[in-house]
Amino acid sequence: MPKRYTITTALPYTNGPIHIGHLAGVYVPADIYARYLRLTGNDVILIGGSDEHGVPITIKAKNEGVSPQDIVDKYHAIIKKSFEDFGITYDNYSRTSAPIHHETASEFFKTLDKKGEFIEETSEQLYDAEANQFLADRFVIGTCPKCGNEESYGDQCENCGTSHNATDLINPKSAITGNVPTLKETKHWFLPLDKHEAFLKEWILEGHKKDWKPNVYGQCKSWIDDGLRPRAVTRDLDWGIPVPAEGGEGKVLYVWFDAPIGYISSTKEWAQREGKDWEPYWKDEDTKLVHFIGKDNIVFHCIIFPAMLKAEGSYILPDNVPANEFLNLEGNKLSTSKNWAVWLHEYLEEFPGQQDVLRYALNANAPETKDNDFTWKDFQARNNNELVAIFGNFINRVVVLTNKYYEGIVPEPSEFDKVDEETLAAIKAYPDVIASSIERYRFREAGQELMNLARLGNKYLADAEPWKMIKVDEARTKTIMYVALQIASALATLSEPFLPFTSTKLKNILNVSSSDSTQENSIENSWNEIKTKETLLPANHKIGKAELLFSKIEDETIQFQLDKLAASKKANEIANTTVEPQKDTITFEDFTKLDIRVGTILEAEKMPKTKKLLKLKVDTGIDTRTIVSGIAESFTAEEVVGKQVTVLVNLAPRALRGVESEGMILMTETPEGKLVFVNPDDAKVGNGLQVS
């Protein structure tokens, strides 16, 4: 067993808030793992922070007309508070703009530079002459050479996940001006990954074949099999950590190089505050280092960062990198730029006191081995059918009946029958069952095992029926309630990694101690004690009154969230609507040939066996004629009668489904595809008047 654990979470970019994709992929599983390890008596630090460098931040700043520092200050505060309110138990949450990080990253670079671990190369990089700057990866958009995605960034394609160089893109364009960039020479420092290829093959492909997740191992193997190449560690930018070397003027450390060093600097910050030594957490072989990340960060944490640590020489390497796949939202990929997301800070405002519902739903549907989909209907079902109907229902019945029958005093049991003994034995088995899943990074499975314990409680009560037994056998009823209370007490402790707010609430109800308990004479049950203690809630122990742990989520609450997403989708469609280019130029004489008149629809009927066609009788002011119009998917026959419209009257007649159409109604279309009449603003305009 390791002496200590260092757990890190991917540093979120401070160019926007946290959304459920981040939570499901990284932060919920990391917090479950850290909470579990603390409960089992381990020395644990959970380390995180904001990634405040990188091109996405400078792009955001340019778009909003503010400085990059303004952007990172704004979003760092939002992200940090969201994590705190959501119950992510960081021992330290730092930021890469902090002086301690700049010092740590600079020293790391200088150490590698002094050891000759970098190569300096002059190469051609993409350059935007109009913007007068080299284009860092996210300032370039082009076609991915692997999958053909036409909106791939210069460092990575978000469609297929492939990493590449900006110069690999097909038809690259500057994201600043839209111009086609040119190539211009510039000098940079490179980490020669090929130098570490043999070590990485042995360490990953041989050493971690059995204990790393298949998706992680597979991506690493693909990279290594393809052959590793030198990768730049510097960039031509003015936002970031200045390159601490001669010739580094106007250059900064590449964000992928400085960001993982943020784990080390955040640990140093924690150690300084707590009066501890940071080095054992990063340099002692008895420390277990685990990185929680999303699949887009696998290469950086499994290949590049370990190569950096190995080259430095004094650091331990990660024991595991249990990366998750991506979480989609209502069938579509989550997108910050398109506002297709469930933002954590908004959820906390709109669902006050329901942090655990989202934690549970995300963990139950976690994308552990493949991309998964979050839907609001599933969220509602997880809450109503599992948290309310199973977990909450069991606890409520136990507490209500204990107060009703015994004034909140745990009763003295009499003789246990076979079912009682099997139930008590099952309680003792659950800590190891859940722990086994957690330690294999199967958090979804672990959460369901917790719910199985609540199911056990419900079945036990349903079979024993204490509400009936109390009428015929008071001694037996006491035993039933005693056993049920032992299950409730076990749930109070075992639920803490998954449902921390609920765990605290339940511990207070049962008068069982928790980390923030203020109650006197309470009982303490650790994770391991559940396996060994004969009694978790002893007879004559006083519990509190019942309160609902979870409340039902109604359909209208879910519909509100679905309407928000629909509004985002509509806004995106409008924003992305492309205007048709101008048609070929015509002469004034061509235009005068069109006879466009104001008319009124007198009659309308749906054309049989068609979806789109309405047969209209229109008063054009010069005659009454039949016009067949393809508007039936946007309007009913009844709602167009009496409508004043604009009609092209000198269009040659045309037979449509056996009906001769003698003109055309002028229409346009909304971004949603709904047809709109092009008609005169003044309703008093008479039929037959010409439009000119």
XYZ file of C-alpha atoms in Angstrom:
692
model
C 0.000 0.000 0.000
C 1.313 3.481 -0.799
C 2.142 5.845 2.039
C 0.337 8.710 0.382
C -1.725 9.650 -2.674
C -1.322 12.651 -4.959
C -4.476 13.078 -7.059
C -4.629 15.715 -9.781
C -7.443 16.928 -11.987
C -7.115 18.495 -15.414
C -6.747 22.266 -15.167
C -9.832 23.842 -16.793
C -9.270 26.672 -19.254
C -10.431 29.964 -17.800
C -12.124 31.069 -21.020
C -15.531 29.933 -19.776
C -17.361 28.307 -16.845
C -17.487 24.611 -15.919
C -20.119 22.422 -17.573
C -21.374 18.878 -17.002
C -18.947 17.406 -19.524
C -16.035 18.556 -17.377
C -17.736 17.207 -14.249
C -18.529 13.763 -15.637
C -15.170 13.352 -17.323
C -12.861 14.554 -14.565
C -14.055 16.206 -11.386
C -16.810 13.947 -10.024
C -14.745 10.727 -10.338
C -11.675 12.438 -8.864
C -13.664 13.677 -5.868
C -15.253 10.246 -5.307
C -11.774 8.704 -5.316
C -10.276 11.303 -2.949
C -13.187 11.177 -0.509
C -13.054 7.376 -0.423
C -9.307 7.355 0.270
C -9.698 9.855 3.099
C -12.513 7.791 4.606
C -10.250 4.740 4.597
C -7.545 6.586 6.515
C -5.086 7.458 3.753
C -2.823 10.482 3.382
C -4.367 12.177 0.345
C -4.084 15.493 -1.467
C -6.468 16.460 -4.259
C -4.764 19.093 -6.382
C -6.250 21.347 -9.049
C -6.190 24.831 -10.486
C -7.127 27.023 -13.416
C -5.178 26.927 -16.679
C -4.856 30.623 -17.409
C -2.494 30.614 -20.367
C -3.080 29.395 -23.889
C -4.581 30.825 -27.028
C -8.300 30.233 -26.224
C -7.962 32.871 -23.512
C -6.319 35.416 -25.794
C -9.011 34.788 -28.423
C -11.727 35.343 -25.813
C -10.023 38.558 -24.700
C -9.776 39.851 -28.284
C -13.442 39.068 -28.927
C -14.567 40.872 -25.768
C -12.153 43.792 -26.105
C -10.522 43.222 -22.717
C -7.167 41.970 -21.481
C -6.385 38.267 -20.996
C -5.957 38.977 -17.284
C -9.525 40.295 -17.136
C -10.767 37.044 -18.695
C -8.851 34.714 -16.379
C -9.773 36.688 -13.265
C -13.449 36.514 -14.166
C -13.634 32.812 -14.962
C -11.193 31.640 -12.294
C -13.509 33.136 -9.673
C -16.604 31.514 -11.243
C -14.930 28.109 -11.596
C -13.399 28.087 -8.108
C -16.681 29.021 -6.431
C -18.615 26.486 -8.522
C -16.291 23.701 -7.414
C -16.582 24.761 -3.771
C -20.382 24.951 -3.897
C -20.552 21.596 -5.682
C -18.471 19.915 -3.000
C -15.262 19.117 -4.897
C -12.864 18.709 -1.963
C -9.666 20.234 -3.284
C -6.815 20.469 -0.834
C -5.579 23.250 -3.068
C -7.066 24.958 -6.110
C -4.504 27.293 -7.632
C -4.005 29.155 -10.903
C -1.207 29.196 -13.453
C -0.962 32.981 -13.361
C 0.215 32.731 -9.724
C 3.849 33.779 -9.083
C 4.651 30.372 -7.559
C 3.621 28.694 -10.806
C 5.661 31.036 -12.979
C 8.681 30.321 -10.772
C 8.124 26.546 -10.775
C 7.563 26.280 -14.534
C 10.560 28.521 -15.296
C 12.820 26.468 -13.022
C 11.590 23.232 -14.597
C 12.401 24.571 -18.070
C 15.830 25.790 -16.988
C 16.650 22.426 -15.394
C 15.835 20.550 -18.596
C 17.639 23.155 -20.686
C 20.776 22.897 -18.544
C 20.702 19.097 -18.841
C 20.538 19.377 -22.628
C 17.068 17.824 -22.828
C 15.817 20.343 -25.431
C 16.805 20.853 -29.025
C 16.655 24.312 -30.583
C 15.366 24.489 -34.122
C 14.532 27.200 -36.587
C 11.440 26.195 -38.489
C 8.746 27.704 -40.629
C 5.587 28.606 -38.735
C 2.309 30.044 -39.962
C 2.305 33.833 -39.896
C -0.500 36.378 -40.358
C 1.009 39.409 -42.066
C -2.033 41.627 -41.451
C -2.099 40.819 -37.709
C 1.727 40.983 -37.665
C 2.090 37.844 -35.554
C 2.847 34.162 -35.670
C -0.263 32.049 -35.364
C -0.323 29.781 -32.339
C -2.377 26.614 -32.696
C -5.790 27.957 -31.777
C -5.319 30.959 -34.039
C -5.371 28.596 -37.025
C -8.411 26.798 -38.411
C -8.320 24.390 -41.330
C -9.210 20.929 -42.576
C -8.068 18.003 -40.435
C -5.690 15.820 -42.466
C -7.105 12.679 -40.833
C -10.911 13.021 -40.761
C -11.595 15.966 -43.084
C -13.238 18.150 -40.410
C -13.102 21.650 -41.908
C -12.990 23.412 -38.516
C -9.990 21.697 -36.929
C -7.654 23.730 -34.737
C -3.922 23.881 -35.336
C -3.062 21.561 -32.453
C -5.972 19.149 -32.299
C -9.107 18.142 -34.173
C -12.076 18.192 -31.818
C -13.989 15.910 -34.170
C -11.632 12.904 -34.226
C -9.309 13.826 -31.328
C -6.128 13.649 -33.417
C -3.224 15.884 -32.358
C -1.197 17.527 -35.103
C 0.815 20.633 -35.967
C -0.772 23.741 -37.448
C 1.298 23.270 -40.604
C -0.356 19.853 -41.111
C -3.766 21.458 -41.707
C -5.231 21.544 -45.196
C -6.287 25.039 -46.341
C -5.345 26.766 -43.058
C -6.771 30.198 -42.280
C -6.019 32.754 -39.599
C -8.682 32.873 -36.892
C -7.754 36.531 -36.340
C -8.229 38.005 -39.808
C -9.496 35.099 -41.901
C -6.511 35.471 -44.211
C -4.491 32.597 -45.614
C -1.283 32.606 -43.547
C 2.221 32.485 -44.923
C 5.232 30.562 -43.616
C 7.922 32.487 -41.755
C 11.027 31.302 -39.951
C 11.191 31.380 -36.147
C 13.310 29.652 -33.485
C 11.799 27.365 -30.832
C 12.797 24.842 -28.191
C 11.634 21.267 -28.711
C 11.301 18.253 -26.413
C 12.615 15.274 -28.433
C 9.967 12.680 -27.587
C 11.680 10.210 -29.901
C 14.578 10.150 -27.403
C 12.186 8.727 -24.783
C 10.388 6.261 -27.063
C 12.113 3.137 -25.720
C 11.374 4.117 -22.120
C 7.713 4.872 -22.933
C 7.290 1.555 -24.741
C 8.566 -0.346 -21.735
C 6.770 1.768 -19.125
C 3.350 1.947 -20.847
C 3.056 -0.851 -23.393
C 4.637 -3.468 -21.128
C 4.238 -2.063 -17.629
C 0.629 -0.821 -17.797
C -0.991 -3.182 -20.267
C -3.189 -4.760 -17.607
C -4.011 -1.911 -15.215
C -4.672 1.077 -17.502
C -8.094 1.519 -19.065
C -8.327 0.149 -22.631
C -9.193 3.552 -24.099
C -6.114 5.102 -22.455
C -3.749 2.274 -23.317
C -5.048 2.111 -26.881
C -4.497 5.804 -27.580
C -0.979 5.656 -26.110
C -0.118 2.566 -28.167
C -1.355 4.258 -31.329
C 0.874 7.270 -30.678
C 3.943 5.218 -29.848
C 3.437 2.817 -32.751
C 3.188 5.806 -35.091
C 6.616 6.991 -33.947
C 7.246 9.878 -31.574
C 8.661 13.153 -32.851
C 10.087 16.314 -31.242
C 7.398 18.642 -29.930
C 7.789 22.384 -29.445
C 7.702 23.628 -25.845
C 7.674 27.339 -26.732
C 5.402 29.602 -28.729
C 5.475 33.098 -30.254
C 2.960 34.800 -27.958
C 2.828 37.659 -25.486
C 0.523 35.907 -22.968
C 2.086 33.219 -20.831
C 5.320 32.444 -18.990
C 8.305 34.095 -20.707
C 10.892 31.628 -21.992
C 13.762 31.842 -19.455
C 16.594 31.422 -21.942
C 18.762 33.532 -24.210
C 16.886 34.169 -27.422
C 13.536 33.651 -25.761
C 12.391 37.260 -26.055
C 8.813 37.536 -27.328
C 8.197 33.855 -26.672
C 6.350 31.992 -23.910
C 6.257 28.423 -22.659
C 3.758 26.401 -24.669
C 0.632 25.856 -22.561
C 0.836 22.065 -22.736
C 4.323 22.319 -21.170
C 3.466 24.744 -18.390
C -0.053 23.476 -17.478
C 0.860 20.046 -16.001
C 3.646 21.687 -14.025
C 0.696 23.514 -12.429
C 0.029 20.353 -10.420
C 3.467 20.689 -8.850
C 3.185 24.427 -8.185
C -0.304 23.964 -6.693
C 1.130 21.288 -4.371
C 3.902 23.682 -3.349
C 1.294 26.360 -2.607
C -0.636 23.890 -0.418
C 2.510 22.809 1.418
C 3.536 26.396 2.159
C 0.101 27.174 3.581
C -0.097 23.987 5.648
C 3.528 23.991 6.801
C 4.318 20.693 5.042
C 7.009 19.326 2.780
C 5.731 19.069 -0.794
C 8.481 16.861 -2.173
C 7.335 13.450 -0.819
C 4.062 13.932 -2.708
C 5.972 14.147 -5.993
C 9.325 12.494 -5.411
C 8.804 9.570 -3.036
C 8.355 6.122 -4.633
C 5.864 5.293 -1.857
C 3.502 7.922 -3.273
C 0.774 6.918 -5.739
C 0.224 9.615 -8.380
C -3.101 9.523 -10.257
C -4.185 11.975 -12.980
C -7.925 12.431 -13.659
C -8.449 13.845 -17.154
C -10.656 13.684 -20.242
C -9.681 11.702 -23.319
C -8.446 14.808 -25.149
C -5.625 15.050 -22.581
C -4.430 11.433 -22.651
C -1.358 12.067 -24.800
C -0.197 14.978 -22.663
C -0.516 13.095 -19.350
C 0.605 9.639 -20.472
C 3.392 10.452 -22.918
C 4.538 14.075 -22.850
C 4.355 14.954 -19.122
C 5.944 11.617 -18.066
C 8.730 12.272 -20.596
C 9.267 15.677 -18.979
C 9.305 14.168 -15.474
C 11.672 11.399 -16.567
C 13.996 13.911 -18.216
C 14.078 16.041 -15.049
C 15.052 12.951 -13.112
C 13.745 13.424 -9.570
C 9.989 12.947 -9.977
C 7.774 9.870 -9.736
C 5.608 8.873 -12.695
C 1.813 8.490 -12.632
C 0.563 5.131 -11.420
C -2.654 5.520 -13.395
C -4.435 7.951 -15.707
C -8.100 6.849 -15.644
C -9.278 9.133 -18.436
C -12.955 9.177 -19.358
C -14.479 9.602 -22.791
C -16.788 12.515 -23.703
C -20.269 13.271 -22.410
C -22.770 14.533 -24.981
C -25.894 16.554 -24.224
C -29.299 15.578 -25.590
C -27.675 13.783 -28.515
C -25.285 16.584 -29.498
C -21.664 17.295 -28.632
C -21.183 19.746 -25.778
C -19.965 23.121 -27.042
C -18.883 26.134 -25.022
C -18.904 28.453 -28.033
C -22.410 27.369 -29.060
C -23.766 27.506 -25.498
C -24.813 23.866 -25.855
C -24.078 22.934 -22.266
C -25.430 22.662 -18.755
C -23.302 25.156 -16.832
C -22.470 24.222 -13.258
C -22.923 27.712 -11.797
C -26.368 27.982 -13.430
C -27.376 24.527 -12.206
C -26.437 25.471 -8.635
C -28.698 28.536 -8.883
C -31.625 26.736 -10.510
C -31.444 23.561 -8.389
C -30.541 24.868 -4.911
C -29.523 22.170 -2.452
C -29.530 19.482 -5.164
C -25.819 19.075 -5.811
C -26.010 15.365 -5.088
C -28.690 14.790 -7.701
C -26.357 16.006 -10.451
C -23.373 14.175 -8.939
C -25.384 10.950 -8.874
C -26.823 11.332 -12.380
C -23.428 12.145 -13.902
C -21.723 9.247 -12.145
C -24.516 6.815 -13.040
C -24.113 7.766 -16.709
C -20.360 8.433 -16.690
C -18.546 8.003 -20.041
C -16.008 5.604 -18.528
C -15.342 3.462 -21.608
C -17.307 5.181 -24.381
C -19.023 8.487 -25.095
C -22.336 8.751 -23.250
C -25.315 11.074 -23.473
C -26.790 13.251 -20.728
C -30.508 13.932 -21.081
C -32.722 15.895 -18.725
C -35.300 13.083 -18.803
C -32.696 10.590 -17.580
C -31.621 13.086 -14.904
C -35.243 13.323 -13.745
C -35.649 9.530 -13.774
C -32.426 8.982 -11.793
C -33.711 11.373 -9.150
C -37.334 10.260 -8.959
C -36.900 6.513 -9.487
C -33.656 5.919 -7.615
C -32.713 8.686 -5.184
C -36.294 9.441 -4.095
C -37.991 6.059 -4.535
C -35.158 3.819 -3.312
C -32.597 5.642 -1.141
C -34.800 8.415 0.236
C -37.831 6.175 0.670
C -35.903 3.646 2.761
C -34.374 6.250 5.050
C -37.673 8.076 5.495
C -39.540 4.928 6.467
C -36.878 3.868 8.972
C -36.659 7.257 10.665
C -40.413 7.870 10.705
C -41.184 4.435 12.166
C -38.414 4.716 14.789
C -39.827 8.029 15.965
C -43.413 6.739 15.809
C -42.812 3.493 17.710
C -39.903 4.366 20.002
C -39.708 8.183 20.165
C -36.484 8.131 18.176
C -34.692 5.637 20.431
C -32.926 2.712 18.749
C -34.753 -0.358 20.128
C -33.100 -3.316 21.842
C -33.178 -6.308 19.468
C -34.240 -9.774 20.506
C -33.104 -12.953 18.772
C -32.008 -12.597 15.117
C -33.531 -14.944 12.573
C -31.748 -16.174 9.431
C -32.818 -13.174 7.308
C -31.601 -10.751 9.987
C -28.215 -12.454 10.157
C -27.860 -12.535 6.372
C -28.780 -8.849 6.189
C -26.281 -7.838 8.887
C -23.587 -9.895 7.151
C -24.397 -8.223 3.830
C -23.916 -4.781 5.413
C -20.395 -5.763 6.454
C -19.570 -6.906 2.901
C -20.547 -3.659 1.169
C -17.477 -1.542 2.116
C -15.174 -3.995 0.326
C -17.539 -4.418 -2.623
C -17.762 -0.670 -3.190
C -14.042 -0.181 -2.482
C -13.104 -2.791 -5.065
C -14.989 -0.901 -7.761
C -13.548 2.473 -6.728
C -9.978 1.196 -6.620
C -10.404 -0.142 -10.170
C -11.767 3.286 -11.206
C -15.212 1.849 -11.902
C -17.097 4.649 -10.213
C -20.356 4.021 -12.038
C -20.354 0.435 -10.796
C -19.467 1.597 -7.274
C -22.394 4.020 -7.214
C -24.799 1.291 -8.212
C -23.457 -0.948 -5.431
C -24.273 1.833 -2.976
C -27.817 1.955 -4.370
C -27.988 -1.831 -4.043
C -27.467 -1.425 -0.297
C -30.478 0.913 -0.204
C -32.401 -1.649 -2.265
C -31.452 -4.261 0.315
C -32.958 -2.026 2.996
C -36.189 -1.529 1.099
C -36.571 -5.260 0.452
C -35.846 -6.077 4.075
C -38.556 -3.678 5.284
C -41.040 -4.755 2.617
C -40.601 -8.426 3.517
C -40.599 -7.909 7.303
C -43.528 -5.411 7.315
C -42.894 -3.848 10.732
C -46.045 -1.711 10.363
C -48.005 -4.973 10.515
C -45.705 -6.812 12.918
C -46.080 -4.103 15.579
C -49.695 -5.213 16.040
C -48.833 -8.832 16.815
C -45.188 -9.082 17.955
C -43.559 -6.050 19.539
C -40.283 -7.879 20.282
C -39.895 -8.944 16.646
C -40.674 -5.409 15.480
C -37.833 -4.050 17.627
C -35.408 -6.456 15.966
C -36.620 -5.470 12.503
C -36.204 -1.766 13.214
C -32.810 -2.326 14.817
C -31.531 -4.120 11.701
C -33.002 -1.470 9.399
C -31.249 1.243 11.403
C -27.916 -0.562 10.939
C -28.448 -0.384 7.163
C -29.283 3.323 7.419
C -26.125 3.955 9.435
C -23.968 2.127 6.884
C -25.536 4.177 4.100
C -24.689 7.378 5.961
C -20.968 6.595 5.757
C -20.716 4.695 2.470
C -22.669 7.371 0.572
C -20.191 10.131 1.420
C -17.959 9.792 -1.685
C -20.972 9.805 -4.007
C -23.593 11.904 -2.167
C -21.612 14.054 0.288
C -24.362 16.567 1.080
C -26.872 13.766 1.601
C -24.384 11.882 3.762
C -23.968 14.885 6.064
C -27.733 15.361 6.272
C -28.291 11.673 7.030
C -25.548 11.604 9.656
C -27.191 14.542 11.384
C -30.570 12.761 11.325
C -29.032 9.596 12.786
C -26.801 11.548 15.174
C -23.730 9.941 13.634
C -20.629 12.112 13.467
C -19.394 13.669 10.256
C -16.530 15.983 9.467
C -18.716 19.058 10.055
C -20.953 17.618 12.782
C -21.830 19.902 15.696
C -23.882 17.350 17.588
C -22.807 16.067 20.980
C -22.693 12.403 22.016
C -22.787 11.279 18.401
C -21.353 7.974 17.188
C -18.515 7.704 14.725
C -18.431 4.935 12.105
C -15.495 4.909 9.715
C -15.551 3.097 6.379
C -13.477 0.224 7.736
C -15.460 -0.015 10.974
C -18.597 -0.897 9.049
C -16.818 -4.171 8.167
C -15.830 -4.978 11.748
C -18.163 -3.348 14.282
C -20.947 -5.554 15.582
C -23.210 -2.555 16.054
C -23.244 0.695 14.105
C -26.211 2.275 15.910
C -26.447 0.800 19.416
C -29.678 0.264 21.314
C -30.868 3.311 23.262
C -29.091 5.684 20.848
C -31.272 8.705 20.106
C -31.840 9.715 16.476
C -33.445 12.869 15.120
C -36.629 13.581 13.233
C -37.230 12.632 9.616
C -36.526 15.078 6.821
C -36.654 14.423 3.111
C -33.247 13.696 1.638
C -34.494 14.124 -1.931
C -37.563 15.679 -3.512
C -39.337 14.715 -6.703
C -38.437 16.756 -9.788
C -41.531 17.715 -11.755
C -41.990 17.730 -15.524
C -42.214 21.520 -15.729
C -38.759 21.871 -14.154
C -37.285 19.601 -16.813
C -39.212 21.343 -19.590
C -37.685 24.674 -18.507
C -34.211 23.198 -19.030
C -35.177 21.720 -22.391
C -36.572 25.100 -23.459
C -33.245 26.732 -22.539
C -31.403 24.305 -24.782
C -33.926 24.822 -27.580
C -33.339 28.569 -27.325
C -29.573 27.995 -27.595
C -30.046 25.813 -30.657
C -32.283 28.425 -32.289
C -29.796 31.205 -31.524
C -27.008 29.137 -33.100
C -29.075 28.495 -36.207
C -29.784 32.188 -36.597
C -26.135 33.084 -35.995
C -24.991 30.504 -38.540
C -27.582 31.339 -41.179
C -25.832 32.000 -44.465
C -27.309 34.560 -46.815
C -27.596 33.357 -50.381
C -25.184 35.225 -52.681
C -26.562 37.762 -55.145
C -27.862 36.307 -58.378
C -26.667 37.479 -61.806
C -27.244 41.181 -62.480
C -30.363 42.030 -64.483
C -31.393 45.220 -66.251
C -34.232 47.510 -65.234
C -36.099 46.284 -68.310
C -35.825 42.700 -66.978
C -37.358 43.812 -63.694
C -40.253 45.663 -65.364
C -41.313 42.418 -67.021
C -42.369 41.102 -63.555
C -45.984 41.977 -62.738
C -46.275 41.761 -58.956
C -49.643 42.626 -57.405
C -51.297 42.750 -53.997
C -53.961 40.082 -53.622
C -56.175 38.390 -51.000
C -56.654 34.663 -50.446
C -60.381 33.943 -50.692
C -60.410 30.138 -50.330
C -57.870 27.435 -49.425
C -57.851 23.652 -49.283
C -55.206 20.960 -48.767
C -54.260 19.127 -51.947
C -54.998 15.403 -51.469
C -52.047 12.985 -51.078
C -49.470 15.787 -50.661
C -47.618 17.191 -47.644
C -46.741 20.656 -48.888
C -49.379 21.867 -51.342
C -52.376 24.124 -50.702
C -54.843 24.980 -53.473
C -55.684 28.685 -53.144
C -58.299 30.924 -54.765
C -56.800 34.429 -54.887
C -58.377 37.804 -55.703
C -55.581 39.603 -57.579
C -57.611 42.775 -58.220
C -57.625 42.016 -61.919
C -59.261 38.574 -61.625
C -59.844 35.630 -59.333
C -57.477 32.756 -60.071
C -56.208 29.445 -58.750
C -52.668 29.238 -57.369
C -51.048 26.085 -55.972
C -48.536 26.956 -53.240
C -46.128 24.712 -51.279
C -46.895 26.223 -47.888
C -48.953 23.481 -46.204
C -46.166 22.520 -43.758
C -46.106 26.083 -42.379
C -49.791 27.057 -42.561
C -53.176 25.363 -42.393
C -55.819 26.111 -45.010
C -57.993 27.833 -42.404
C -55.358 30.325 -41.220
C -54.472 31.684 -44.681
C -58.023 32.539 -45.764
C -58.384 36.345 -45.791
C -54.589 36.783 -45.799
C -53.335 39.662 -47.942
C -50.389 38.490 -50.018
C -47.990 39.501 -52.757
C -48.511 37.664 -56.056
C -46.459 37.300 -59.216
C -49.358 37.317 -61.665
C -47.663 37.066 -65.088
C -45.914 33.745 -64.400
C -46.692 31.182 -67.080
C -49.332 28.680 -65.841
C -48.048 25.305 -64.636
C -49.868 22.070 -63.832
C -49.227 20.716 -60.323
C -50.847 17.384 -59.427
C -53.439 17.916 -62.140
C -54.320 21.480 -61.062
C -53.240 24.445 -63.190
C -51.477 27.077 -61.040
C -51.727 30.633 -62.411
C -49.176 32.591 -60.418
C -46.845 32.500 -57.426
C -47.199 33.744 -53.832
C -44.001 35.505 -52.709
C -42.515 33.934 -49.528
C -39.327 33.977 -47.457
C -38.084 31.545 -44.805
C -36.924 31.782 -41.185
C -33.713 30.014 -40.011
C -35.985 27.350 -38.515
C -37.441 26.612 -41.969
C -40.872 28.208 -41.410
C -42.273 30.084 -44.393
C -43.276 33.738 -44.000
C -45.508 35.751 -46.349
C -43.929 38.729 -48.084
C -46.892 41.077 -47.843
C -47.581 44.832 -47.731
C -47.206 46.573 -44.362
C -50.357 48.635 -44.861
C -53.410 46.379 -44.580
C -55.475 49.006 -46.413
C -53.600 48.540 -49.674
C -56.160 47.407 -52.217
C -56.053 44.263 -54.310
C -54.513 44.694 -57.743
C -52.070 47.454 -56.824
C -48.684 46.849 -58.369
C -45.443 46.335 -56.432
C -42.621 48.288 -58.030
